[in-house]
Short mmCIF file of C-alpha atoms and ligand atoms in Angstrom, two decimals:
data_model
loop_
_atom_site.label_atom_id
_atom_site.label_comp_id
_atom_site.label_asym_id
_atom_site.label_seq_id
_atom_site.Cartn_x
_atom_site.Cartn_y
_atom_site.Cartn_z
CA MET A 1 -53.58 -9.61 25.63
CA LYS A 2 -50.63 -11.76 27.56
CA LEU A 3 -51.86 -11.51 31.16
CA ILE A 4 -50.49 -12.94 34.42
CA LEU A 5 -52.97 -13.62 37.68
CA LEU A 6 -50.68 -13.57 41.12
CA GLY A 7 -52.70 -14.28 44.34
CA ALA A 8 -52.06 -16.92 47.86
CA PRO A 9 -53.57 -20.56 46.78
CA GLY A 10 -57.45 -20.47 47.00
CA ALA A 11 -57.31 -16.26 46.64
CA GLY A 12 -59.80 -17.01 43.06
CA LYS A 13 -56.67 -17.20 40.61
CA GLY A 14 -58.86 -20.22 38.78
CA THR A 15 -61.90 -18.68 39.01
CA GLN A 16 -61.59 -15.45 37.48
CA ALA A 17 -58.90 -16.86 35.03
CA GLU A 18 -61.90 -19.03 33.66
CA LYS A 19 -63.88 -15.53 33.38
CA ILE A 20 -61.26 -13.51 31.77
CA SER A 21 -61.02 -16.66 29.40
CA GLU A 22 -64.41 -16.80 28.59
CA LYS A 23 -64.75 -12.87 28.05
CA LEU A 24 -61.55 -12.63 25.42
CA SER A 25 -60.91 -15.77 24.04
CA ILE A 26 -57.59 -16.85 25.37
CA PRO A 27 -57.24 -20.51 26.83
CA VAL A 28 -56.01 -19.82 30.58
CA ILE A 29 -52.54 -21.99 31.60
CA SER A 30 -52.54 -23.22 34.71
CA THR A 31 -49.25 -24.67 36.04
CA GLY A 32 -51.44 -26.70 38.91
CA ASN A 33 -53.88 -28.12 36.70
CA ILE A 34 -51.17 -29.17 34.28
CA ILE A 35 -49.52 -30.86 37.01
CA ARG A 36 -51.79 -32.69 38.57
CA GLU A 37 -52.95 -33.88 35.51
CA SER A 38 -49.62 -35.64 35.08
CA MET A 39 -49.88 -36.65 38.80
CA LYS A 40 -53.11 -38.49 37.52
CA ASN A 41 -51.65 -40.06 34.93
CA GLY A 42 -48.10 -41.24 36.32
CA THR A 43 -46.28 -39.99 33.74
CA GLU A 44 -42.69 -39.00 34.66
CA MET A 45 -43.00 -35.27 35.24
CA GLY A 46 -46.41 -36.14 37.10
CA SER A 47 -44.00 -38.49 39.57
CA LYS A 48 -41.40 -36.39 39.98
CA ALA A 49 -43.87 -33.10 41.56
CA LYS A 50 -46.21 -35.27 43.49
CA SER A 51 -43.92 -35.51 46.46
CA TYR A 52 -43.37 -31.47 46.76
CA VAL A 53 -46.97 -30.79 45.13
CA ASP A 54 -48.80 -33.00 48.50
CA ALA A 55 -46.73 -31.47 51.19
CA GLY A 56 -47.73 -28.02 49.80
CA LYS A 57 -43.88 -27.04 48.37
CA LEU A 58 -43.30 -25.57 45.26
CA VAL A 59 -42.16 -27.74 42.42
CA PRO A 60 -38.38 -27.23 41.13
CA ASP A 61 -38.27 -24.26 38.48
CA GLU A 62 -36.81 -26.32 35.57
CA VAL A 63 -39.54 -28.50 35.63
CA VAL A 64 -42.51 -25.57 35.75
CA ILE A 65 -40.24 -23.30 33.39
CA GLY A 66 -39.92 -26.82 31.11
CA ILE A 67 -43.87 -26.99 31.13
CA ILE A 68 -44.85 -23.65 30.16
CA ARG A 69 -42.13 -23.16 27.47
CA GLU A 70 -43.93 -26.24 25.67
CA ARG A 71 -47.58 -24.99 26.78
CA LEU A 72 -46.90 -21.42 25.60
CA ALA A 73 -45.74 -22.90 21.70
CA ASN A 74 -48.88 -24.63 21.58
CA LYS A 75 -51.01 -22.64 18.15
CA ASP A 76 -54.07 -21.72 20.60
CA CYS A 77 -51.72 -19.18 22.53
CA GLU A 78 -51.18 -17.10 19.49
CA ASN A 79 -53.72 -14.37 20.58
CA GLY A 80 -52.53 -14.35 23.74
CA PHE A 81 -53.11 -16.23 27.14
CA ILE A 82 -53.76 -15.82 31.25
CA LEU A 83 -51.07 -17.45 33.49
CA ASP A 84 -52.49 -18.87 36.17
CA GLY A 85 -49.74 -20.11 39.43
CA PHE A 86 -47.37 -18.79 36.77
CA PRO A 87 -44.62 -17.50 37.44
CA ARG A 88 -44.21 -18.39 41.47
CA THR A 89 -40.74 -17.34 42.12
CA ILE A 90 -38.46 -14.65 40.40
CA PRO A 91 -36.22 -16.89 38.12
CA GLN A 92 -39.76 -18.17 36.79
CA ALA A 93 -39.97 -15.05 35.93
CA GLU A 94 -36.95 -14.33 34.37
CA ALA A 95 -37.39 -17.39 32.53
CA LEU A 96 -40.46 -15.93 30.95
CA ASP A 97 -38.67 -13.09 30.40
CA ASN A 98 -35.32 -15.33 28.27
CA MET A 99 -38.27 -16.69 26.62
CA GLY A 100 -38.64 -13.01 24.83
CA ILE A 101 -42.31 -13.37 26.14
CA GLU A 102 -43.82 -9.73 26.84
CA ILE A 103 -45.96 -9.41 29.45
CA ASP A 104 -49.07 -6.75 29.06
CA THR A 105 -50.90 -7.27 32.35
CA VAL A 106 -50.19 -8.86 36.14
CA LEU A 107 -53.33 -8.73 37.96
CA SER A 108 -52.39 -9.73 41.74
CA ILE A 109 -56.10 -10.62 43.62
CA ASP A 110 -55.21 -10.12 47.59
CA VAL A 111 -57.21 -11.63 50.16
CA GLU A 112 -55.79 -11.61 53.68
CA ASP A 113 -54.32 -15.36 54.99
CA GLU A 114 -57.42 -15.76 57.72
CA LYS A 115 -59.73 -15.70 54.68
CA ILE A 116 -57.90 -18.22 52.58
CA VAL A 117 -57.92 -20.75 55.56
CA ALA A 118 -61.16 -20.39 55.82
CA ARG A 119 -62.43 -20.76 52.30
CA MET A 120 -59.18 -23.49 51.31
CA SER A 121 -61.47 -26.43 53.93
CA GLY A 122 -64.73 -25.40 51.31
CA ARG A 123 -62.83 -26.19 48.07
CA ARG A 124 -63.35 -29.56 46.49
CA VAL A 125 -62.09 -30.75 42.83
CA CYS A 126 -63.42 -33.44 40.43
CA LEU A 127 -60.85 -36.44 40.22
CA ASP A 128 -61.64 -36.66 36.56
CA CYS A 129 -61.45 -33.44 34.99
CA GLY A 130 -59.72 -31.20 37.57
CA ALA A 131 -62.38 -28.60 37.84
CA THR A 132 -63.25 -26.98 41.10
CA TYR A 133 -65.71 -26.13 43.35
CA HIS A 134 -66.45 -24.21 46.43
CA LEU A 135 -68.98 -25.24 49.00
CA GLU A 136 -70.39 -22.12 49.53
CA TYR A 137 -68.76 -20.07 46.70
CA LYS A 138 -68.92 -21.78 43.47
CA LYS A 139 -71.29 -24.83 44.14
CA SER A 140 -72.26 -27.62 42.12
CA LYS A 141 -75.43 -28.36 40.96
CA VAL A 142 -75.38 -31.69 42.47
CA GLU A 143 -73.87 -31.78 46.05
CA GLY A 144 -70.36 -33.96 45.60
CA ILE A 145 -70.85 -34.45 42.07
CA CYS A 146 -69.05 -32.84 39.22
CA ASP A 147 -70.95 -30.63 36.58
CA PHE A 148 -68.75 -31.49 33.32
CA CYS A 149 -67.96 -35.21 33.83
CA GLY A 150 -71.02 -36.70 36.88
CA LYS A 151 -67.59 -38.09 38.42
CA GLU A 152 -66.95 -37.39 42.38
CA LEU A 153 -66.06 -34.15 44.06
CA VAL A 154 -63.27 -34.81 46.50
CA LEU A 155 -61.06 -32.66 49.08
CA ARG A 156 -57.22 -31.38 47.31
CA LYS A 157 -54.72 -33.44 49.50
CA ASP A 158 -52.76 -30.33 49.71
CA ASP A 159 -55.72 -28.30 50.90
CA ALA A 160 -55.48 -30.13 53.61
CA PRO A 161 -55.55 -27.02 56.50
CA GLU A 162 -51.82 -28.00 57.95
CA THR A 163 -50.89 -27.82 54.27
CA VAL A 164 -52.62 -24.76 53.22
CA LEU A 165 -50.36 -23.20 55.64
CA ASP A 166 -47.27 -24.21 54.48
CA ARG A 167 -48.46 -22.62 51.06
CA LEU A 168 -49.32 -19.60 52.30
CA HIS A 169 -45.64 -18.98 54.13
CA VAL A 170 -44.18 -20.26 50.31
CA TYR A 171 -46.48 -17.37 48.79
CA HIS A 172 -45.32 -15.06 50.88
CA GLU A 173 -41.70 -15.73 50.68
CA GLN A 174 -41.51 -16.64 47.42
CA THR A 175 -44.52 -15.69 45.13
CA GLU A 176 -45.86 -12.27 46.75
CA PRO A 177 -41.93 -10.47 45.54
CA LEU A 178 -43.09 -11.41 42.15
CA LYS A 179 -45.61 -7.95 43.01
CA GLU A 180 -42.77 -5.76 43.12
CA PHE A 181 -40.43 -7.03 40.38
CA TYR A 182 -43.60 -6.16 38.21
CA ALA A 183 -44.75 -3.22 39.84
CA ALA A 184 -41.26 -1.92 38.84
CA LYS A 185 -42.52 -3.22 35.27
CA GLY A 186 -45.09 -0.96 35.87
CA LYS A 187 -47.16 -3.83 35.00
CA LEU A 188 -48.79 -4.60 38.18
CA ARG A 189 -52.66 -4.27 38.81
CA THR A 190 -54.34 -5.03 42.10
CA VAL A 191 -57.52 -5.96 43.09
CA LYS A 192 -59.27 -7.78 46.42
CA GLY A 193 -60.86 -10.34 46.30
CA CYS A 194 -64.94 -10.02 47.49
CA GLU A 195 -66.71 -12.52 49.01
CA GLU A 196 -68.58 -12.99 45.92
CA VAL A 197 -67.18 -14.56 42.88
CA LYS A 198 -69.50 -11.67 40.69
CA ASP A 199 -67.93 -9.06 43.14
CA THR A 200 -64.72 -10.44 42.26
CA THR A 201 -65.09 -10.32 39.02
CA ALA A 202 -66.70 -6.95 38.42
CA ALA A 203 -63.31 -5.78 39.93
CA THR A 204 -61.14 -7.73 37.80
CA PHE A 205 -62.83 -7.20 34.59
CA ALA A 206 -62.74 -3.02 35.63
CA ALA A 207 -58.80 -3.41 36.89
CA LEU A 208 -58.40 -4.70 33.11
CA GLU A 209 -59.89 -2.29 31.60
CA ILE A 210 -62.10 -4.94 29.11
P1 LIG B 301 -53.03 -22.98 44.20
O1 LIG B 301 -54.27 -23.31 44.62
O2 LIG B 301 -52.31 -22.82 45.79
O3 LIG B 301 -52.92 -22.06 43.64
P2 LIG B 301 -51.98 -24.47 41.99
O4 LIG B 301 -53.34 -25.86 41.69
O5 LIG B 301 -52.03 -23.26 41.48
O6 LIG B 301 -52.53 -24.24 43.78
O7 LIG B 301 -51.17 -25.57 42.53
C1 LIG B 301 -50.75 -26.38 43.07
C2 LIG B 301 -49.15 -27.28 43.51
O8 LIG B 301 -48.77 -27.01 42.26
C3 LIG B 301 -48.46 -26.04 43.85
O9 LIG B 301 -48.91 -26.21 45.96
C4 LIG B 301 -46.85 -26.28 43.78
O10 LIG B 301 -46.71 -27.88 44.02
C5 LIG B 301 -47.43 -26.85 41.77
N1 LIG B 301 -47.08 -25.76 41.61
C6 LIG B 301 -48.08 -24.91 40.33
N2 LIG B 301 -47.64 -24.13 39.66
C7 LIG B 301 -46.14 -24.26 40.26
C8 LIG B 301 -45.42 -23.27 39.72
N3 LIG B 301 -45.24 -22.47 38.93
N4 LIG B 301 -44.15 -23.77 40.75
C9 LIG B 301 -43.85 -24.84 41.74
N5 LIG B 301 -44.37 -24.91 42.09
C10 LIG B 301 -46.20 -24.96 40.94
ZN1 LIG B 302 -65.54 -33.65 36.54
#
């Protein structure tokens, strides 16, 4: 299954992507995680991306398209994959088409803007491995500490309330038109993001018939 997850920042794409990944044994490809990893490692791509990411803007299309092209060529993508955070613009979606990749389904997780803003303030990320948590909805076993690597959990710089509003604006302007793009191809399915992760997961599995 070749799947795209669409949704506003903080809609819960990453969380549901992990659930689908476990169920179907296919990898999650998160451009956000790949970019943050390069920023942490100070690679050339990372330093190019940093100013955009910190300001809540999109990284230029050609940069992310390059990342995805390389990543999808990996052997672990042979039996399918879940794209989380890509495509985010129409040109990115067209680039995917041009790579000859036939997407099976696009799942949009819809959550109202007001809920997003409230949620993001509770989101925490591991400084070291990039695992994400939420103070209310996805707690770590020990508060403030990553379950996987024991490192500190922090608020992502781009999750600060001012930046979240900018990112929502970018989402409505540039990413939301992808719903129409994929609906026109008959590929779009939609679920409503729920308060509880497990309810969203149930709705997600039902929508995907898995
Ligand atoms: P979110 O929590 O908003 O889903 P991500 O972790 O997916 O955030 O992405 C964080 C940031 O990384 C974005 O705000 C953007 O700057 C950059 N980014 C990630 N994916 C893309 C993409 N496909 N195109 C452009 N920029 C991207
Ligand atoms: Zn960690």
